[in-house]
Coordinates of C-alpha atoms and ligand atoms in Angstrom, one line a residue:
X1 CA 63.1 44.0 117.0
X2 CA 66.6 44.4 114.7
X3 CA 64.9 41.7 111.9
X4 CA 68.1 42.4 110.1
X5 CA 71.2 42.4 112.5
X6 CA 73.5 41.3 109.6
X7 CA 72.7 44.3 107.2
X8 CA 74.9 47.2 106.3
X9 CA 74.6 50.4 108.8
X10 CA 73.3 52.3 105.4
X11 CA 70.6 49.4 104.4
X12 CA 69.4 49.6 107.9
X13 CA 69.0 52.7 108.5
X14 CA 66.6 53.2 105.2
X15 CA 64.9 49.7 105.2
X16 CA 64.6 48.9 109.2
X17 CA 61.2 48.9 111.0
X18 CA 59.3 49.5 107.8
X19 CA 57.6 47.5 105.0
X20 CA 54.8 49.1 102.4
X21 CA 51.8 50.6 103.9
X22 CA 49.4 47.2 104.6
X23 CA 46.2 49.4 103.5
X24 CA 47.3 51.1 100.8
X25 CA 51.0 49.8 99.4
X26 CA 52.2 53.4 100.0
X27 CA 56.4 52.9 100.0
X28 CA 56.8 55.7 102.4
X29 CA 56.1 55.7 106.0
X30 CA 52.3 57.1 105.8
X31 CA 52.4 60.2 108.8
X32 CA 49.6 58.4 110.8
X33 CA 48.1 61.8 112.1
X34 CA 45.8 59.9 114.6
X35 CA 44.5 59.8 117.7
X36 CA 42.3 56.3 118.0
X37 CA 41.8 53.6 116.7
X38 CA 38.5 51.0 116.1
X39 CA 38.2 48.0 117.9
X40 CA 37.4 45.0 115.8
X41 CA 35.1 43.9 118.9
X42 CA 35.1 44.3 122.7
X43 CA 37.3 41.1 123.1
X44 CA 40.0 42.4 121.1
X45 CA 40.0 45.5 123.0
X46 CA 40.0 43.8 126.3
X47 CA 43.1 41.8 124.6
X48 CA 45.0 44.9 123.9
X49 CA 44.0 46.8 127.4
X50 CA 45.6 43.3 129.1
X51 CA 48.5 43.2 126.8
X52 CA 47.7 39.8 125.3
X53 CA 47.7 41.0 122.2
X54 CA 49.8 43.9 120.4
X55 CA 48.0 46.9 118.6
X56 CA 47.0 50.0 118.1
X57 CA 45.0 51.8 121.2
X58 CA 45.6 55.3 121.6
X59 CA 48.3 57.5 120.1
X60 CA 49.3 58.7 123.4
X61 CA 50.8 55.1 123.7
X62 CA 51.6 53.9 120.4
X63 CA 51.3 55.0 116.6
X64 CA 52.2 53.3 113.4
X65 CA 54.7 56.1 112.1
X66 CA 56.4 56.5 115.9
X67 CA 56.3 52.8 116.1
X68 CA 58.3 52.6 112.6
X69 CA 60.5 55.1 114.0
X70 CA 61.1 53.0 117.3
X71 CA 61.6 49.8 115.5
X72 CA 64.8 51.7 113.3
X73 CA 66.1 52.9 116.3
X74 CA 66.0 49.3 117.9
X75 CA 67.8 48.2 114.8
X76 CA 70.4 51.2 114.2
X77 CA 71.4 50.4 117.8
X78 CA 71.1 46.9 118.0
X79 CA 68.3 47.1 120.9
X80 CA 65.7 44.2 121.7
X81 CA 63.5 47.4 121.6
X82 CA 62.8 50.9 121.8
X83 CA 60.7 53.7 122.7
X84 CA 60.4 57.3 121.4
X85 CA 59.3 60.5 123.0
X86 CA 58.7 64.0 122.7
X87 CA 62.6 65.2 123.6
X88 CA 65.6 64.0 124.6
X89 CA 64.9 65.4 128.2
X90 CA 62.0 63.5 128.0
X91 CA 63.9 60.1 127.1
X92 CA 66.4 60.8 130.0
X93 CA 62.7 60.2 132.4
X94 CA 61.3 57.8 130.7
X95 CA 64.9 55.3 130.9
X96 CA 65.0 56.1 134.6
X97 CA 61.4 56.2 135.4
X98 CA 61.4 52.0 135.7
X99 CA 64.3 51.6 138.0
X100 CA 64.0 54.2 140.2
X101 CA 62.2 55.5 143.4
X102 CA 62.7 58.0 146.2
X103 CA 65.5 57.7 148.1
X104 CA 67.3 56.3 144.8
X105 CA 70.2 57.7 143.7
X106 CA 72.3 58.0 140.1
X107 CA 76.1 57.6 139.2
X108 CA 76.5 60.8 136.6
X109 CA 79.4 62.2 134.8
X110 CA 80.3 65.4 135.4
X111 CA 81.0 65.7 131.9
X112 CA 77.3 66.3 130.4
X113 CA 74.9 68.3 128.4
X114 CA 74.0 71.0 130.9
X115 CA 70.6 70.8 130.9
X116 CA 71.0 67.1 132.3
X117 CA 73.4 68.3 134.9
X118 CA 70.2 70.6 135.9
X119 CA 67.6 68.2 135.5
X120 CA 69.6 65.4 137.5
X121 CA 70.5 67.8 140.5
X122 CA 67.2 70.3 140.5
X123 CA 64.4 68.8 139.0
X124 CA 65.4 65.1 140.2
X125 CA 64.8 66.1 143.6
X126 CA 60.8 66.8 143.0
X127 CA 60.8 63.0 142.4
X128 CA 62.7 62.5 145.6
X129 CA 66.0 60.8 143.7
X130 CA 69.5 62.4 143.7
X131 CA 72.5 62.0 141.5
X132 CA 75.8 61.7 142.2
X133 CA 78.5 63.5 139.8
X134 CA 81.8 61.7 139.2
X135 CA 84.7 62.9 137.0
X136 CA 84.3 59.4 134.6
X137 CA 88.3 58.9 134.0
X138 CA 88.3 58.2 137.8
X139 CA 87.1 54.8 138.3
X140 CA 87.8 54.0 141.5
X141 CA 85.6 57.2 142.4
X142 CA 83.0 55.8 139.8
X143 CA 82.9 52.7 142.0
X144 CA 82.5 54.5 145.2
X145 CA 79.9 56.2 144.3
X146 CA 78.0 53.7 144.0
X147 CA 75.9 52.3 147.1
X148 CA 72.8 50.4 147.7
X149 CA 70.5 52.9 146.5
X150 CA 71.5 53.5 143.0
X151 CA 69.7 52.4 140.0
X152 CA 71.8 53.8 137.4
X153 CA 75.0 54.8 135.8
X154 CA 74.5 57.5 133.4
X155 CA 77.1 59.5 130.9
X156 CA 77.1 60.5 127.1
X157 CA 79.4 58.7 124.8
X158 CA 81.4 61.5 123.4
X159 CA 80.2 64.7 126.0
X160 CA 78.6 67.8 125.0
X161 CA 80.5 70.0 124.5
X162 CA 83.7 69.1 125.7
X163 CA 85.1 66.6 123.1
X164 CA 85.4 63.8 126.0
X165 CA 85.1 60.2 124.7
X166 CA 84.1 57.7 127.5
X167 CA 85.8 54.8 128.1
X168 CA 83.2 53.0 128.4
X169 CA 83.7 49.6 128.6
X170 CA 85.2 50.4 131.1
X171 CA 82.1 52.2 132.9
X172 CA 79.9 49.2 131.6
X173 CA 82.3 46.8 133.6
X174 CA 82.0 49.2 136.7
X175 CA 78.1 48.8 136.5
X176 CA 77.8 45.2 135.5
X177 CA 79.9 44.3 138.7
X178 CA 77.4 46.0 141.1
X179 CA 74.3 44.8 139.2
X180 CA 73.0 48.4 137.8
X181 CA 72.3 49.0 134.6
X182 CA 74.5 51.9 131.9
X183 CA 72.7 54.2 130.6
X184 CA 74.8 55.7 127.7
X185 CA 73.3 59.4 126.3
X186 CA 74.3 58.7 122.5
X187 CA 73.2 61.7 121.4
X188 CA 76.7 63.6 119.9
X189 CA 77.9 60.3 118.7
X190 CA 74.9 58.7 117.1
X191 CA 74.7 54.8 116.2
X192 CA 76.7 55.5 113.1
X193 CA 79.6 56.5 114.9
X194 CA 79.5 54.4 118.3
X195 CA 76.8 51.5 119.4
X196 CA 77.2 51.4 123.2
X197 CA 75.4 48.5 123.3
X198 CA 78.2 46.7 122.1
X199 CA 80.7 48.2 125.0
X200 CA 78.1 46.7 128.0
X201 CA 75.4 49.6 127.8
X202 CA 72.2 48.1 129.5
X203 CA 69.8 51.8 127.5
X204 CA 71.1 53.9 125.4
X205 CA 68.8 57.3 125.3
X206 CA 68.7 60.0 122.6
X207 CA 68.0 63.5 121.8
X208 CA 66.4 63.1 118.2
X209 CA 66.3 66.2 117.9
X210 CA 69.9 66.8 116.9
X211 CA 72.1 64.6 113.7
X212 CA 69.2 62.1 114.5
X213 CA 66.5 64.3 112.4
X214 CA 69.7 66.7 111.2
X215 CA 68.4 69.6 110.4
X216 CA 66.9 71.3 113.5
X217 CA 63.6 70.9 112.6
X218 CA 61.6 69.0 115.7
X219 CA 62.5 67.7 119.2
X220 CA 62.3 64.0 119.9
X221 CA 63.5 61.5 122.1
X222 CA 64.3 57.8 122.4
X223 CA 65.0 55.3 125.0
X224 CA 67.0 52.1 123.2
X225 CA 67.1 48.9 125.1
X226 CA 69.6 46.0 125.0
X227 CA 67.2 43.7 125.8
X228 CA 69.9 41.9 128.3
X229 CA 70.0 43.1 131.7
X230 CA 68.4 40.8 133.9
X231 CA 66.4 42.5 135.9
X232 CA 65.0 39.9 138.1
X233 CA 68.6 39.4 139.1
X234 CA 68.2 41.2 142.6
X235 CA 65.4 42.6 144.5
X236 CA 66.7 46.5 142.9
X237 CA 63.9 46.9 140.0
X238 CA 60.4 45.8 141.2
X239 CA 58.9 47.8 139.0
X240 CA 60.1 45.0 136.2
X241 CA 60.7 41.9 138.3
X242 CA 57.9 42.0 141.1
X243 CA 54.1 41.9 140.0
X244 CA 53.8 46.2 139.2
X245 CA 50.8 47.6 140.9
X246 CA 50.3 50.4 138.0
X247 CA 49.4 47.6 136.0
X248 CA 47.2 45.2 137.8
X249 CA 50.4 43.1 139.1
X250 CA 51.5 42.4 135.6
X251 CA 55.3 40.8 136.6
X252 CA 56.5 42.6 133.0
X253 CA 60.3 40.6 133.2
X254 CA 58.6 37.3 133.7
X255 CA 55.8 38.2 131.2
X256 CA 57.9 40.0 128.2
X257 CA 61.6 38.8 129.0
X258 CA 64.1 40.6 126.9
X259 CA 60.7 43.3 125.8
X260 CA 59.9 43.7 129.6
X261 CA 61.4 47.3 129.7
X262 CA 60.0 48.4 126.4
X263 CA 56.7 47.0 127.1
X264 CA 56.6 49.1 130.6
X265 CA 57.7 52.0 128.9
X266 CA 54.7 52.3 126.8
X267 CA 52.5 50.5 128.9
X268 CA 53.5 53.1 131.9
X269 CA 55.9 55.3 131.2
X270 CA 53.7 56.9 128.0
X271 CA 50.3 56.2 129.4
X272 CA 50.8 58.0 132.4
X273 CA 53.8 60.5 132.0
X274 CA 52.1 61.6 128.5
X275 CA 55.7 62.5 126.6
X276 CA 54.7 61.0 123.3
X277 CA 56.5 61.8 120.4
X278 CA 54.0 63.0 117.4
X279 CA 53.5 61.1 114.2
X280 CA 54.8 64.1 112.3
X281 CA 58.0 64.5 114.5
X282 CA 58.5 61.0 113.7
X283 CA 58.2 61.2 110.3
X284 CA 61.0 64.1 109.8
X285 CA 63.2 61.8 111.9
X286 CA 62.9 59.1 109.8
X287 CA 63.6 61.2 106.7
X288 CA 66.6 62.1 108.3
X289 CA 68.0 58.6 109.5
X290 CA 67.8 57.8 105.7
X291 CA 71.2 59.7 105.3
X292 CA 72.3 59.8 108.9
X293 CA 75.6 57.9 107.2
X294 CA 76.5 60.2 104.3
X295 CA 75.9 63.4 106.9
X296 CA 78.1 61.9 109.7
X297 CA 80.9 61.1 107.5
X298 CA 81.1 64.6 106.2
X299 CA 80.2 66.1 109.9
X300 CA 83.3 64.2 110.9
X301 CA 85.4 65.1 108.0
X302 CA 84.6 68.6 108.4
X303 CA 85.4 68.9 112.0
X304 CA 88.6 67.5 111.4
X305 CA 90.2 70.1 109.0
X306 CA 88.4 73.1 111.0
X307 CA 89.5 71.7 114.2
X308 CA 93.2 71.3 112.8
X309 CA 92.8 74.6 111.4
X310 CA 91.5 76.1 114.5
X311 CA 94.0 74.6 116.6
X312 CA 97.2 76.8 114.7
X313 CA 95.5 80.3 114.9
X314 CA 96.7 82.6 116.8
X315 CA 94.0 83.9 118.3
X316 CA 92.8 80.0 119.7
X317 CA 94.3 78.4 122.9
X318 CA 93.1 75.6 122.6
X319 CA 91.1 72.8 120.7
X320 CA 89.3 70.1 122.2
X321 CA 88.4 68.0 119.1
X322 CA 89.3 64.3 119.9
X323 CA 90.4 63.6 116.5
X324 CA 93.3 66.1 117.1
X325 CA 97.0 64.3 118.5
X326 CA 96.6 67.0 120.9
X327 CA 93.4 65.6 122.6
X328 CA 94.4 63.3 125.7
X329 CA 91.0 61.6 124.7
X330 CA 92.4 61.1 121.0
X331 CA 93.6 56.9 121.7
X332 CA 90.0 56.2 123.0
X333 CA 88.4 57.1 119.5
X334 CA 89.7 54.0 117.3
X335 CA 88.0 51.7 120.2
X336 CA 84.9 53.8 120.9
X337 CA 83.9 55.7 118.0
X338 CA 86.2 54.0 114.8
X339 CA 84.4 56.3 112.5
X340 CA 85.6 59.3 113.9
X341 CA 84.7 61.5 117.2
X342 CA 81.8 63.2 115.8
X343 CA 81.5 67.3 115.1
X344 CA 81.1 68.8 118.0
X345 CA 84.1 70.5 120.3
X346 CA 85.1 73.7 122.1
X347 CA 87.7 76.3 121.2
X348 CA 89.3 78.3 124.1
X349 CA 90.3 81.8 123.2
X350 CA 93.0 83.6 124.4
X351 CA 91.2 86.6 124.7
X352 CA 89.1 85.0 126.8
X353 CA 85.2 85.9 127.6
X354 CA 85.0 89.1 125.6
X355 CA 86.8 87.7 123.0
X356 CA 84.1 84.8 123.1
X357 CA 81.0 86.9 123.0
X358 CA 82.6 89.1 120.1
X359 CA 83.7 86.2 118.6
X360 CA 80.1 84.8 118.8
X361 CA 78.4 88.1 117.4
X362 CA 81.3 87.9 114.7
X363 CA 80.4 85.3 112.9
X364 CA 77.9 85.0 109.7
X365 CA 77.7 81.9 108.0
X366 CA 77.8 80.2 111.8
X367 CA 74.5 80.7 113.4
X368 CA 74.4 81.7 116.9
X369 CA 71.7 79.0 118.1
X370 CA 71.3 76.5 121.3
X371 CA 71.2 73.3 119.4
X372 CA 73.5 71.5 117.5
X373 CA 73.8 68.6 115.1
X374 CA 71.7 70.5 112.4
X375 CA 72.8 70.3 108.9
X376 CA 74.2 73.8 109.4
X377 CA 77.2 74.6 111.5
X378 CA 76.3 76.6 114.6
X379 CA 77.9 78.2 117.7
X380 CA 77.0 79.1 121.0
X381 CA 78.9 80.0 124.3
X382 CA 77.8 77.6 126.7
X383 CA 78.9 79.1 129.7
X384 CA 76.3 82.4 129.5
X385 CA 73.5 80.1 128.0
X386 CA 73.4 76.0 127.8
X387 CA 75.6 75.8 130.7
X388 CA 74.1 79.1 132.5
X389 CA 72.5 76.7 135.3
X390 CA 75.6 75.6 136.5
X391 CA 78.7 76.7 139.1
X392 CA 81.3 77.9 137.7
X393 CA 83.1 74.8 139.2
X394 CA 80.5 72.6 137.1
X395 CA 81.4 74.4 133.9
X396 CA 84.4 74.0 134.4
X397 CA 84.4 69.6 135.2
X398 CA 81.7 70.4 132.3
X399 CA 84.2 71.3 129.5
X400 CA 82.1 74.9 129.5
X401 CA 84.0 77.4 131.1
X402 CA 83.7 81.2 130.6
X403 CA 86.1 81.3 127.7
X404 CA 85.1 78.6 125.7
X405 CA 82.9 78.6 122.9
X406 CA 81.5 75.4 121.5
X407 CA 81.3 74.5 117.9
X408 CA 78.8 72.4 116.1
X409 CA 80.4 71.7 112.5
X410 CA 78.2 71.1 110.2
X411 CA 77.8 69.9 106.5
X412 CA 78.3 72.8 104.7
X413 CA 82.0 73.4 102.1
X414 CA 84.9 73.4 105.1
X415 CA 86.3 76.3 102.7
X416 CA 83.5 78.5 103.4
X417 CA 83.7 77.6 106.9
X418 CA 87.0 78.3 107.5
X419 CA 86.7 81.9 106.1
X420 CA 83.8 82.5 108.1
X421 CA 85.6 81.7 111.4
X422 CA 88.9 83.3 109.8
X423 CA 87.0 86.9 110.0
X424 CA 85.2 86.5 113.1
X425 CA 88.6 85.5 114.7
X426 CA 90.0 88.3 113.2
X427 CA 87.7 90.5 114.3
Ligands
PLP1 C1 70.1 68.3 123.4 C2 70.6 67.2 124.2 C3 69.8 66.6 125.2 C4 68.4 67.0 125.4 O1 67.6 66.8 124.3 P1 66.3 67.7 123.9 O2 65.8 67.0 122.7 O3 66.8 69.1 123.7 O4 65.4 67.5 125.1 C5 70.3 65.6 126.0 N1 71.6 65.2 125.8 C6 72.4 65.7 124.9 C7 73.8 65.2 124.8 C8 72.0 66.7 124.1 O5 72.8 67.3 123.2

């Protein structure tokens, strides 16, 4: 669905997916607050029921503003298609829902957003699949892990909240040679900064909810696919290759080729799992892609200076921005993420955990809030909250440990930053 794979990043991500409103010329996205839609006659509504024909049926499966939304993401990521729900948690089960079954396992990184490390080794279990963690820089372990039941190799392109860059064309390579699909979170990075599709990535999921939107103001989610892997390859993904029973034995890779997974997605994955993304989620998300460019630049810029500046004060032991010499992840960026390795990193203080919580309750133009990417910087310790779920061992692998606090720069003056986090060191 990218139309326009040889525009500009900043033309795309304003003009991609959309076109005036057919009924009324309206410029803007209308916010199709809808639930149905009429039928022009009982054959056309059998035609849209069998998938012969592509419309509009029922919001909880597609809607004209979410579909605009999902044909920019497409584009911005150079995906054959894409597919948006109601938070990032909810993309992670919607990308895996296709490929996997019980008994089916997934290659993870250690190195993730915590609430994935929960939901991959808690709530995965309910469905009767199982993940396997892997420290990612260890790719001989990566390919061990791997066996005959997994369906997936799953990390985040630059990892919350560590300030880890993946290598991963090097994970893609891992994947591609045993015939699973990568699934890349590119959540912290966004597609401004890094387009794993381009490094092998088979999905690429999102929390919209973060520099997506930009401002912390809904969640979302969204499930990006290549439109490459062939999943008819082997006998590992019937639910796309083999005639699919939850859809009266529509084969979907044989029907839709490179649209197969998208079309199951919504087809399956939204008509019977329900996590739909609302038309007025969609439409502050698209408001915010307009200017995704212009924020990341200054996101990165930002985190640079502070991060440099964090990294000689006294009361800091350490800084893991990857943009800093410092970082042993630092020679990844120029290949990974050339426009810098986005705003988010943690600070390790030598006063360790008190000093993080008084650190936390110091600071006043930093908000104290369990999100990040929003227009405004904010600050959380992950350890007694994000990463709470975990071992101390898995905050640890995790980038989270008890004396770390993690950053979220945001767009703000860096002056005013810097003076804020110059008194709450102080203090
Ligand atoms: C926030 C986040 C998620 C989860 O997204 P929600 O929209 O909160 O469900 C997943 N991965 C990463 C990297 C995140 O930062």
């Amino acid at each position: 669905m990218s139309d326009t794979p040889t525009q500009q990043f900043e033309t795309i991500q304003i003009h991609a997916g959309t076109e005036p409103d057919p009924a009324t010329g309206a410029r803007q996205v209308p916010i199709y607050q809808n639930a149905g839609y009429v039928f022009r006659d009982t054959e056309h509504a059998a035609k849209l029921f069998g998938l012969q024909e592509v419309g509009f049926i029922y919001s909880r499966l597609t809607n004209p503003t979410v579909a605009a939304l999902q044909n920019r993401m497409a584009a911005l990521e150079g995906g054959a298609g894409a597919v948006c729900c109601s938070s990032g948690h909810a993309a992670q089960i919607m990308a895996l829902f296709p490929l996997m079954a019980p008994g089916r396992n997934v290659v993870a990184s250690t190195r993730l957003y915590g609430g994935t490390i929960t939901q991959f080794s808690q709530t995965f279990k309910r469905f009767g699949w199982s993940a396997k963690f892997v420290d990612f820089d260890d790719l001989d372990a990566v390919k061990a892990a791997i066996d005959d039941d997994t369906r997936a190799v799953f990390c985040e392109t630059i990892a919350n909240p560590g300030g880890y860059v993946t290598d991963l064309d090097a994970i893609a390579k891992i994947a591609d040679d045993a015939g699973i699909p990568l699934i890349v979170d590119n959540t912290s990075a966004t597609p401004y900064l890094c387009r794993p599709i381009e490094h092998g990535a088979t999905l690429v999921v999102h929390s919209l909810t973060k520099y997506l939107t930009g401002n912390g103001t809904v969640t979302g989610g969204a499930v990006v696919d290549s439109g490459k892997f062939d999943w008819s390859a082997s006998d590992k993904f019937p639910s796309l290759s083999a005639p699919e029973p939850a859809y009266h034995g529509l084969n979907f890779h044989e029907t839709f080729g490179p649209a197969a997974f998208t079309f199951h997605s919504i087809a399956i994955g939204l008509r019977d799992l329900g996590m739909t993304l609302n038309a007025q989620a969609a439409h502050y998300t698209l408001m915010g892609i307009e200017t995704l460019s212009l924020r990341m630049t200054r996101h990165v810029e930002n985190a640079q200076k502070i991060a440099r500046w964090l990294e000689g004060h006294e009361a800091v032991a350490a800084v893991t921005y990857p943009g800093l010499d410092s970082s042993p992840y630092k020679a990844r960026v120029p290949r990974i993420c050339p426009k810098g390795p986005g705003a988010l990193f943690t600070i390790k203080l030598k006063g360790g955990y008190d000093a993080c919580v008084k650190f936390v309750e110091s600071v006043k133009l930093f908000s104290h809030v369990a999100n990040l990417g929003d227009a405004r910087s904010l600050v959380i310790h992950s350890a007694s909250t994000t990463h709470r779920q975990l071992t101390e061992e898995q905050q640890i692998a995790a980038g989270a440990a008890p004396d770390v606090v993690r950053l979220s720069i945001g767009i703000e003056g860096a002056e005013d930053l810097i003076a804020d986090l110059d008194q709450a060191l102080g203090a």
